[in-house]
Amino acid sequence: MVVWSSGRKLFLAAGVLFVASILFLYELSPLPVSLSTQHLDHALTRSLRHSAISEQSVLDDVALYGQDANLLRSDRPAAYDLSKPSHTFSALLEALDVMQSHFFSVWQGQWPDAIDWTAAVMGTHISATLAAITETWRYSTRRQSRHAHTQENQARENRINRYFTQITSFYFGENAFSLRTQAYDDMLWVVLGWLESIKFINLHSKLHYTPSTNPDRDVKALRDNSSVWYACQFIPQFAHRARLFYDLASKGWDTSLCGGGMVWNPYLAPYKNAITNQLFISASIGMYLYFPGDHISSPFSIKNPVRQSTGLPPAKAHDAQYLENAVEAYQWLKTSGMTNEKGLYVDGFHIKGWKGGKNGSTGTGKCDVRDNMVYTYNQGVILSGLRGLWEATGSKDYLEDGHKLIRNVIAATGWDTRGTRWRWQWSGLGRNGVMEEACDSLGTCSQNGHTFKGIFFHHLTLFCSPLPQTAFVEGSFKTFGADRHLSSWHERQCIEYEPWLRHNAEAAYVTRDDEGEFGTWWGIPGTNRRPDEHEMTHEEGFGLPSDEATDYRNQGVPIDEVWRLPEDQSWQQNQLDDNDSTPVKQKQNIDENLSRDTIWDPNNRGRGRTVETQSGGLAILRALWHIVDLER
């Protein structure tokens, strides 16, 4: 993962030469994204955001909500009461509108301030939110008059199509060539993103159109059939990209060390971490369940042994190899010892004594040097994988493992100590019952850390979706359905998370600024005020997370022989990363901020509010809506 930092400083230049150079690059640059055009376009987009959404979106909302639509649009963001289910959905729509109108550039097909892997996650959030919206409107149409039903259909399709066309724009704006040369986890985010888009297309088509019988093979028939949603024509392209990146990432599976598991990054010393393995599990089972096959032969430089020619061979849908990969990978992860005493996944393992180079050694060959850093997203991605493994195998064990992990997460946010004098103490994954990244309170989160909580809640939502009650069999492909007892058990478990979900949604919601943008630190005791004296005391109050682990996702990969390959000589020269900072300095900074006798917005520190922090707000609102409020 790459954190852009020093490049941003180029924009301190001012005056006519600055503007002229920007315009010059705007006209001449053939690239979809450049630093100069990114920031110019981003500034223009933000300055025009109210006019961009204040006309058609208002009409859409009036058609959907009548007088309640007045709450959705104003000069300032509405303040919804998230204890009311209808308000949760309204807040979700507003969070989506803000995310896309403030941060997405249509002409670039990008979120210009995102980095490659976080952009893939942003696309995943948009597709998943559109799926939640289309499901919601399925319920609402049952209660509408014929006239209102027609208005609602028009408003629904306008909103759905507006944001889906941005997803298709992102297909071309995504930096796919760069991602092919990055770490294996970066590649797997791409797989999950385009599978999510395929799932949304199929869902929306099923609910509101006549589904295409085989859109990936009969594109002409699709074009000629007006009853089929036009978006189905993009399924082959989306599937092709998912397949390419899955095949590339699969090269990271390694049995020479630790008896298996995915290596994180081929350009560093071998490190087998939680996120890459969880992504491989979720991507593998996702490919088994949702991949429709691929008949696009590009890239043509690859030798095709089947056709004795160049180009990729066809890939069949629901290949059993995907399921085998998911089962094997989860078995390895579960027995790897990658969970701590709280039942949370730590970050990963190095190999003791490993040394690369000409005279290198595999050392012990075992995963025996554990990095105990805990991130929120390491508790989330596995959840969608476990849900998919149940559906593909029928084994309840996968669901039980998922619910156990969720309960461990809730406990680690300090849920049991909320409201007590110890509520602000660090509990392992938050405080006062609110999920928190270790970097949130310090104001030192990178784009990586800003993205993590949203990822957790996205995969929690997938895990808690109602279980299908009918099995599906097509040739060798089979999925399982849940009987009434299992279905009710799973639903009850998920409903029990309601108080915690609503508590976190409300905590996230109050971090919005005057423009409706979410902050990253949800756990602060009240927005825009300085914490009380007792809340600032480290002994009994704002206890900071442990410094014993390596926060490389936010501070950069350490430059030493543990992390770096021998050919990377920079660690031997004791050079420092741009993102490095010491824990002592961080503690001093947080104390200084907490002590200021001014109105204090902690979410303006560091990178401030970003598309990644906005996606976190979007994800927690969607989780609350989809898991708890949808059918109320």
XYZ file of C-alpha atoms in Angstrom:
632
model
C 0.000 0.000 0.000
C 1.300 3.434 -0.900
C 0.525 6.548 1.122
C 0.756 9.732 -0.871
C 2.264 12.476 1.269
C 5.215 14.422 -0.124
C 3.570 14.898 -3.530
C 0.768 16.914 -1.970
C 3.246 19.572 -0.879
C 3.722 20.592 -4.498
C 0.462 22.485 -4.308
C 1.795 25.166 -2.018
C 2.755 27.132 -5.137
C 0.468 30.125 -5.701
C -0.537 32.828 -8.161
C -0.855 32.994 -11.894
C 1.898 30.513 -12.677
C 0.172 27.918 -10.505
C -3.192 28.351 -12.205
C -1.615 28.444 -15.653
C 0.337 25.264 -15.053
C -2.757 23.495 -13.804
C -4.736 24.487 -16.864
C -1.858 23.492 -19.109
C -1.712 20.023 -17.584
C -5.497 19.796 -17.736
C -5.407 20.291 -21.496
C -2.353 18.185 -22.360
C -2.151 15.323 -19.889
C -3.290 12.044 -21.497
C -3.398 10.285 -18.146
C -6.695 9.726 -16.317
C -5.198 10.943 -13.053
C -2.448 13.461 -12.355
C -1.641 15.310 -9.173
C -2.377 18.718 -10.644
C -5.659 17.876 -12.330
C -6.753 15.809 -9.335
C -6.716 18.768 -7.005
C -8.131 21.265 -9.481
C -11.019 18.974 -10.280
C -11.512 18.114 -6.629
C -11.695 21.797 -5.685
C -14.161 22.546 -8.470
C -16.289 19.561 -7.531
C -16.480 20.609 -3.896
C -17.257 24.233 -4.710
C -20.151 23.212 -6.945
C -21.459 20.376 -4.796
C -24.687 22.038 -3.676
C -25.761 22.997 -7.180
C -24.833 19.520 -8.407
C -27.270 17.783 -6.086
C -29.823 20.430 -5.243
C -32.132 20.023 -8.242
C -32.683 16.493 -9.486
C -31.887 14.916 -6.124
C -34.509 17.067 -4.423
C -37.078 16.003 -7.015
C -36.120 12.379 -6.427
C -36.465 12.725 -2.687
C -39.784 14.565 -2.875
C -41.155 11.750 -5.011
C -39.941 9.238 -2.455
C -40.602 10.945 0.853
C -43.011 13.814 0.281
C -42.652 16.431 3.020
C -39.869 14.465 4.707
C -37.669 15.320 1.742
C -37.162 18.774 3.235
C -34.921 17.094 5.788
C -32.706 15.683 3.073
C -31.503 18.893 1.439
C -30.604 22.238 2.950
C -27.631 24.550 3.184
C -26.539 22.520 6.186
C -26.783 18.750 6.541
C -29.907 17.489 8.233
C -29.698 16.133 11.770
C -31.521 12.815 11.719
C -32.680 10.872 14.720
C -31.125 7.455 14.135
C -33.485 5.878 16.648
C -36.148 6.195 13.930
C -35.750 3.610 11.139
C -36.954 5.939 8.372
C -34.363 8.499 9.444
C -31.601 5.920 9.182
C -32.366 5.428 5.504
C -32.528 9.172 4.887
C -29.154 9.607 6.584
C -27.761 6.793 4.426
C -28.910 8.491 1.227
C -27.413 11.792 2.314
C -24.079 10.144 3.189
C -24.012 8.587 -0.286
C -24.817 11.897 -1.973
C -22.101 13.694 -0.012
C -19.531 11.015 -0.756
C -20.085 11.139 -4.492
C -20.717 14.858 -4.929
C -17.795 15.941 -2.739
C -15.190 13.339 -3.589
C -15.885 11.668 -6.953
C -14.730 13.118 -10.281
C -16.910 11.858 -13.125
C -14.579 12.934 -15.922
C -11.685 11.084 -14.311
C -13.742 8.100 -13.243
C -11.991 8.336 -9.886
C -12.058 9.490 -6.316
C -9.011 11.667 -7.005
C -7.727 11.763 -3.439
C -7.977 8.008 -2.932
C -5.034 5.689 -3.493
C -5.389 2.620 -5.670
C -6.553 0.100 -3.098
C -8.817 2.478 -1.174
C -10.453 3.460 -4.478
C -11.315 -0.202 -5.026
C -12.927 -0.243 -1.582
C -14.861 2.949 -2.362
C -16.353 1.264 -5.419
C -17.330 -1.699 -3.246
C -19.167 0.588 -0.821
C -21.100 2.295 -3.615
C -22.248 -0.987 -5.183
C -23.249 -2.375 -1.787
C -25.163 0.788 -0.912
C -27.027 0.673 -4.220
C -27.983 -2.912 -3.389
C -29.372 -1.736 -0.044
C -31.312 1.022 -1.789
C -32.894 -1.255 -4.389
C -33.920 -3.719 -1.670
C -35.455 -0.888 0.310
C -37.492 0.314 -2.622
C -38.770 -3.195 -3.178
C -40.386 -2.987 0.248
C -41.632 0.581 -0.165
C -43.442 -0.047 -3.480
C -45.798 -2.436 -1.754
C -47.261 0.468 0.215
C -47.557 3.033 -2.585
C -50.549 4.127 -4.635
C -50.291 3.673 -8.391
C -49.395 7.338 -8.956
C -46.885 7.352 -6.131
C -45.518 4.040 -7.401
C -44.788 5.583 -10.821
C -43.098 8.595 -9.243
C -41.096 6.347 -6.985
C -39.945 4.186 -9.895
C -38.673 7.235 -11.741
C -36.910 8.624 -8.685
C -35.441 5.254 -7.801
C -34.095 4.585 -11.257
C -32.665 8.069 -11.537
C -30.694 7.699 -8.323
C -29.631 4.127 -9.060
C -28.530 4.938 -12.593
C -26.746 8.129 -11.563
C -24.469 6.274 -9.197
C -24.163 3.101 -11.225
C -22.852 5.095 -14.184
C -20.176 6.392 -11.820
C -19.237 2.783 -11.072
C -18.879 2.098 -14.781
C -16.830 5.278 -15.072
C -14.578 3.942 -12.304
C -14.061 0.723 -14.271
C -12.137 2.792 -16.808
C -10.631 5.180 -14.253
C -9.267 2.454 -11.982
C -5.478 2.221 -12.120
C -5.538 -1.450 -13.071
C -2.049 -1.522 -14.582
C -0.441 -0.201 -11.411
C -2.465 -2.517 -9.188
C -1.140 -5.547 -11.069
C 2.327 -4.801 -9.690
C 1.333 -4.101 -6.091
C 0.880 -6.259 -3.007
C -1.435 -9.256 -3.071
C -3.959 -7.676 -0.720
C -4.279 -4.688 -3.061
C -5.167 -7.051 -5.908
C -7.792 -8.848 -3.859
C -9.642 -5.623 -3.004
C -10.161 -5.284 -6.757
C -11.669 -8.779 -6.942
C -14.137 -8.092 -4.138
C -15.081 -4.740 -5.633
C -16.132 -6.028 -9.038
C -17.849 -9.084 -7.582
C -19.903 -6.674 -5.462
C -20.868 -4.757 -8.604
C -21.932 -7.993 -10.314
C -24.015 -8.939 -7.282
C -25.755 -5.558 -7.360
C -26.522 -5.786 -11.081
C -28.013 -9.253 -10.636
C -30.058 -8.163 -7.612
C -31.463 -5.031 -9.221
C -32.237 -6.938 -12.415
C -33.979 -9.710 -10.502
C -36.122 -7.320 -8.468
C -37.117 -4.869 -11.174
C -36.415 -6.319 -14.641
C -36.568 -9.521 -16.624
C -33.168 -11.052 -15.940
C -30.937 -11.961 -18.862
C -30.511 -15.694 -19.343
C -26.821 -15.509 -20.206
C -25.570 -11.925 -20.547
C -21.890 -12.862 -20.642
C -22.349 -14.923 -23.812
C -25.218 -13.302 -25.653
C -24.522 -9.583 -25.605
C -26.444 -8.971 -28.826
C -29.591 -10.479 -27.361
C -29.069 -8.314 -24.306
C -28.880 -5.157 -26.415
C -32.015 -6.058 -28.303
C -34.075 -6.923 -25.217
C -35.524 -3.756 -23.728
C -36.885 -5.658 -20.719
C -33.354 -6.412 -19.518
C -31.590 -3.769 -17.443
C -28.891 -2.130 -19.526
C -26.280 -2.636 -16.779
C -26.158 -6.371 -17.486
C -23.953 -5.652 -20.473
C -21.136 -4.701 -18.070
C -21.092 -8.035 -16.258
C -18.570 -9.669 -18.654
C -16.087 -6.815 -18.260
C -16.441 -6.729 -14.488
C -16.071 -10.510 -14.303
C -12.977 -10.398 -16.488
C -11.228 -7.936 -14.211
C -12.161 -9.939 -11.121
C -10.774 -13.080 -12.748
C -7.503 -11.424 -13.818
C -6.787 -10.049 -10.368
C -7.781 -13.246 -8.610
C -5.365 -15.225 -10.761
C -2.586 -12.724 -10.080
C -3.191 -12.666 -6.344
C -3.353 -16.460 -6.104
C 0.377 -16.552 -6.752
C 0.800 -15.318 -3.202
C -0.283 -18.685 -1.736
C 2.885 -20.261 -0.393
C 3.489 -23.659 1.203
C 7.272 -23.382 1.557
C 6.886 -21.344 4.766
C 4.452 -21.916 7.646
C 2.825 -24.828 5.831
C 0.649 -22.517 3.766
C -0.923 -19.100 3.826
C -0.775 -16.021 1.647
C 2.313 -13.821 1.561
C 1.418 -10.148 1.878
C 3.900 -8.411 -0.413
C 6.317 -10.029 -2.908
C 8.616 -6.999 -2.707
C 9.314 -7.341 1.027
C 10.616 -10.052 3.343
C 7.960 -12.788 3.691
C 5.166 -11.696 6.003
C 1.954 -13.695 6.304
C -0.704 -11.381 7.623
C -4.346 -11.609 8.538
C -5.760 -9.265 5.944
C -4.232 -10.916 2.871
C -5.370 -14.348 3.998
C -8.846 -13.142 4.916
C -9.150 -11.408 1.566
C -8.084 -14.585 -0.216
C -10.762 -16.549 1.644
C -13.511 -14.027 0.899
C -12.422 -13.555 -2.716
C -12.191 -17.319 -3.292
C -15.651 -18.067 -1.968
C -16.986 -14.992 -3.763
C -15.595 -16.278 -7.048
C -17.220 -19.648 -6.411
C -20.633 -18.186 -5.641
C -20.866 -15.136 -7.921
C -18.326 -15.344 -10.741
C -20.336 -15.872 -13.966
C -17.450 -17.154 -16.079
C -15.126 -15.298 -18.401
C -14.682 -15.607 -22.162
C -12.557 -12.512 -22.760
C -9.105 -13.639 -23.893
C -7.183 -10.437 -23.122
C -4.301 -10.056 -22.293
C -3.200 -11.709 -25.516
C 0.446 -11.971 -24.474
C -0.415 -15.004 -22.337
C 0.054 -18.393 -23.991
C -3.175 -20.373 -24.206
C -2.354 -24.101 -24.094
C -5.970 -25.031 -24.807
C -6.226 -23.183 -28.117
C -2.534 -23.329 -28.996
C -2.607 -19.597 -29.382
C -2.135 -16.456 -27.333
C -4.717 -15.118 -24.958
C -6.409 -16.307 -21.797
C -8.420 -19.527 -21.960
C -12.071 -19.336 -20.915
C -12.832 -19.562 -17.195
C -15.948 -21.410 -16.105
C -18.455 -20.170 -13.581
C -18.539 -21.631 -10.068
C -15.273 -23.529 -10.463
C -14.883 -25.954 -7.547
C -11.237 -24.902 -7.242
C -12.364 -21.586 -5.794
C -14.258 -23.395 -3.049
C -11.288 -25.655 -2.322
C -9.043 -22.617 -2.016
C -11.399 -20.933 0.439
C -11.770 -24.027 2.632
C -8.020 -24.668 2.716
C -7.148 -21.035 3.387
C -9.580 -20.739 6.304
C -8.341 -23.961 7.837
C -4.789 -22.584 7.698
C -5.820 -19.216 9.154
C -7.843 -20.756 11.963
C -4.943 -22.914 13.112
C -2.198 -20.322 12.557
C -2.327 -18.804 16.039
C -3.150 -15.361 14.668
C -5.619 -14.402 17.417
C -4.794 -12.789 20.754
C -6.150 -13.292 24.260
C -9.219 -11.182 23.411
C -10.069 -13.414 20.469
C -9.103 -10.716 17.940
C -6.962 -11.213 14.878
C -3.531 -9.653 15.236
C -1.748 -8.465 12.131
C 0.518 -11.318 11.114
C 3.702 -13.377 11.300
C 7.339 -13.024 10.301
C 9.618 -16.086 10.038
C 12.378 -16.281 12.602
C 15.831 -16.435 11.072
C 14.633 -15.903 7.514
C 17.250 -14.273 5.339
C 17.072 -13.644 1.637
C 19.777 -13.138 -0.928
C 22.476 -15.388 -2.371
C 23.407 -16.925 0.969
C 19.909 -16.759 2.352
C 18.094 -19.088 4.696
C 14.471 -19.964 5.391
C 15.251 -19.858 9.089
C 12.784 -21.893 11.091
C 10.388 -21.878 8.141
C 7.585 -21.312 10.651
C 5.287 -18.418 11.449
C 6.834 -17.784 14.846
C 7.451 -14.024 15.104
C 4.037 -12.475 15.661
C 3.235 -8.804 15.211
C 0.470 -8.060 17.713
C -0.912 -4.933 16.058
C -4.724 -5.059 15.948
C -6.677 -3.317 13.192
C -10.441 -3.146 12.852
C -10.577 -4.447 9.286
C -8.715 -7.617 10.306
C -11.857 -8.530 12.249
C -14.208 -7.799 9.342
C -13.158 -9.191 5.978
C -13.264 -12.778 7.226
C -16.969 -12.389 8.075
C -18.136 -12.324 4.461
C -15.871 -15.300 3.785
C -17.438 -17.285 6.629
C -20.933 -16.459 5.424
C -20.035 -17.636 1.924
C -18.402 -20.814 3.231
C -21.617 -21.707 5.045
C -23.644 -21.171 1.887
C -21.283 -23.345 -0.149
C -20.854 -26.170 2.380
C -23.837 -26.038 4.723
C -21.552 -26.215 7.782
C -22.912 -24.195 10.704
C -19.407 -24.023 12.174
C -18.565 -21.138 9.858
C -21.512 -19.083 11.110
C -20.670 -19.879 14.728
C -17.067 -18.737 14.176
C -18.339 -15.493 12.701
C -20.713 -14.692 15.550
C -18.021 -15.510 18.101
C -15.654 -13.051 16.426
C -18.312 -10.319 16.338
C -18.981 -10.729 20.071
C -15.238 -10.493 20.737
C -15.105 -7.284 18.721
C -18.023 -5.745 20.620
C -16.369 -6.587 23.943
C -13.064 -5.094 22.754
C -14.740 -1.734 22.095
C -15.410 -1.370 25.816
C -19.099 -2.136 25.500
C -19.329 -3.488 29.053
C -17.621 -0.430 30.574
C -19.628 2.242 28.771
C -21.110 4.773 31.146
C -18.631 3.936 33.901
C -15.596 5.881 35.090
C -13.447 3.548 32.974
C -15.348 4.190 29.756
C -12.500 6.136 28.123
C -9.860 3.506 28.730
C -8.610 1.624 25.697
C -10.226 -1.819 25.527
C -8.378 -3.323 22.580
C -10.453 -2.043 19.682
C -12.071 1.099 21.015
C -13.526 2.652 24.153
C -16.963 3.456 25.572
C -18.501 0.865 23.237
C -17.376 2.697 20.094
C -15.082 1.080 17.541
C -11.836 2.935 17.150
C -8.598 2.561 15.252
C -5.486 2.987 17.397
C -4.451 5.956 15.259
C -7.801 7.781 15.571
C -7.175 9.476 18.913
C -3.639 10.396 17.869
C -4.711 12.022 14.624
C -2.049 10.010 12.786
C -4.181 7.788 10.551
C -3.060 7.389 6.966
C -5.464 6.685 4.101
C -5.159 3.056 5.145
C -6.383 3.647 8.697
C -9.163 5.961 7.526
C -10.606 3.084 5.491
C -10.567 0.280 8.047
C -13.754 0.762 10.092
C -15.878 1.078 6.974
C -14.466 -2.234 5.741
C -15.427 -3.935 9.000
C -19.032 -2.762 8.856
C -19.370 -3.608 5.168
C -18.421 -7.232 5.780
C -20.495 -7.404 8.961
C -23.504 -6.389 6.859
C -22.788 -9.148 4.349
C -22.441 -11.693 7.134
C -25.745 -10.716 8.751
C -27.801 -10.790 5.559
C -30.738 -13.235 5.860
C -29.768 -16.802 5.031
C -31.330 -18.239 1.859
C -33.904 -20.874 2.712
C -33.711 -22.860 -0.501
C -30.793 -24.802 -1.904
C -29.607 -24.296 -5.467
C -28.192 -26.993 -7.707
C -26.916 -26.537 -11.242
C -24.681 -29.321 -12.491
C -21.779 -29.661 -10.066
C -22.502 -26.257 -8.498
C -24.508 -26.423 -5.302
C -25.421 -24.043 -2.520
C -27.256 -24.781 0.724
C -30.404 -23.328 2.202
C -31.110 -22.808 5.880
C -34.011 -24.502 7.628
C -36.327 -22.416 9.763
C -34.403 -23.128 12.947
C -30.995 -22.117 11.557
C -32.403 -19.071 9.799
C -34.089 -17.837 12.989
C -30.961 -18.505 15.058
C -28.758 -16.465 12.717
C -31.274 -13.613 12.595
C -31.579 -13.501 16.388
C -27.817 -13.366 16.759
C -27.570 -10.419 14.391
C -30.491 -8.543 15.947
C -28.729 -8.776 19.306
C -26.044 -6.494 17.872
C -28.596 -3.683 17.417
C -27.728 -1.623 20.523
C -24.037 -1.701 19.664
C -24.656 -0.899 15.993
C -26.907 2.040 16.831
C -24.439 3.284 19.447
C -21.648 3.300 16.852
C -23.838 4.811 14.136
C -24.802 7.688 16.433
C -21.175 8.185 17.471
C -20.093 8.318 13.829
C -22.990 10.557 12.856
C -22.099 13.357 15.259
C -18.621 13.648 13.699
C -20.118 15.183 10.539
C -19.068 18.747 9.850
C -21.189 21.550 8.390
C -20.860 19.985 4.938
C -22.043 16.550 6.021
C -18.627 14.889 5.899
C -17.852 12.201 8.481
C -14.736 12.218 10.626
C -12.581 9.223 11.482
C -12.549 9.357 15.313
C -16.009 8.260 16.365
C -14.998 7.615 19.970
C -14.315 11.208 21.026
C -16.575 12.202 23.961
C -18.632 14.757 22.106
C -17.772 16.689 18.957
C -16.445 20.253 19.006
C -15.674 20.324 22.693
C -12.592 19.732 24.750
C -12.798 16.559 26.894
C -13.299 17.070 30.624
C -10.340 17.058 32.989
C -10.884 13.485 34.170
C -11.271 12.294 30.579
C -7.769 13.486 29.735
C -5.965 11.618 32.501
C -3.998 8.736 31.016
C -4.079 6.699 34.235
C -7.856 6.542 34.498
C -9.134 8.203 31.365
C -7.731 8.517 27.874
C -5.447 5.522 28.071
C -3.622 5.285 24.741
C -3.262 1.993 22.847
C -0.192 -0.131 23.461
C 2.991 0.821 21.646
C 4.243 -2.761 21.546
C 3.023 -3.531 18.018
C 4.081 -2.170 14.621
C 1.573 0.264 13.162
C 3.037 -0.008 9.671
C -0.301 0.693 8.011
C -0.237 4.264 9.289
C 3.421 4.973 10.024
C 4.939 3.180 7.045
C 6.763 -0.123 6.698
C 9.801 -0.143 9.006
C 13.139 0.142 7.266
C 14.966 -2.810 8.783
C 16.001 -6.369 8.017
C 12.815 -7.824 9.539
C 10.625 -6.233 6.875
C 12.945 -5.482 3.971
C 14.677 -7.673 1.407
C 18.509 -7.725 1.297
C 18.575 -5.876 -2.012
C 16.780 -2.973 -0.353
C 19.792 -1.222 1.157
C 17.871 1.710 2.610
C 17.358 0.047 5.990
C 21.102 -0.407 6.362
C 21.531 3.330 5.946
C 19.037 3.942 8.757
C 16.912 6.167 6.577
C 13.493 7.193 7.884
C 10.184 6.890 6.095
C 8.204 10.082 5.447
C 5.393 8.667 7.573
C 7.506 7.612 10.569
C 6.892 9.285 13.910
C 7.688 8.151 17.431
C 5.060 7.196 20.014
C 6.473 9.780 22.445
C 5.955 12.595 19.973
C 2.457 11.366 19.230
C 1.548 11.387 22.927
C 2.826 14.926 23.291
C 0.756 16.050 20.335
C -2.438 14.510 21.615
C -1.910 16.055 25.053
C -1.333 19.482 23.553
C -4.519 19.232 21.519
C -6.563 18.033 24.454
C -5.367 20.895 26.643
C -6.280 23.779 24.373
C -8.991 26.041 25.766
C -10.696 26.409 22.397
C -13.469 24.779 20.396
C -11.741 21.666 19.229
C -12.660 19.385 16.339
C -10.330 16.377 16.585
C -11.339 15.185 13.145
C -9.670 18.177 11.522
C -6.262 16.886 12.563
C -3.986 14.891 10.305
C -5.592 14.214 6.937
C -8.914 15.609 8.137
C -12.126 14.379 6.580
C -11.620 12.303 3.444
C -13.466 10.046 1.054
C -12.220 7.163 3.198
C -13.707 8.604 6.413
C -16.933 9.301 4.533
C -17.080 5.670 3.438
C -16.859 4.649 7.087
C -19.937 6.712 7.900
C -21.720 5.267 4.878
C -20.882 1.713 5.920
C -22.053 1.972 9.530
C -25.336 3.561 8.437
C -25.863 0.810 5.889
C -25.133 -1.825 8.537
C -27.699 -0.306 10.903
C -30.272 -0.001 8.146
C -29.809 -3.397 6.542
C -29.328 -5.505 9.662
C -31.821 -3.783 11.985
C -34.140 -1.167 10.491
C -34.994 -2.364 6.974
C -38.062 -4.461 7.752
C -39.369 -2.360 10.637
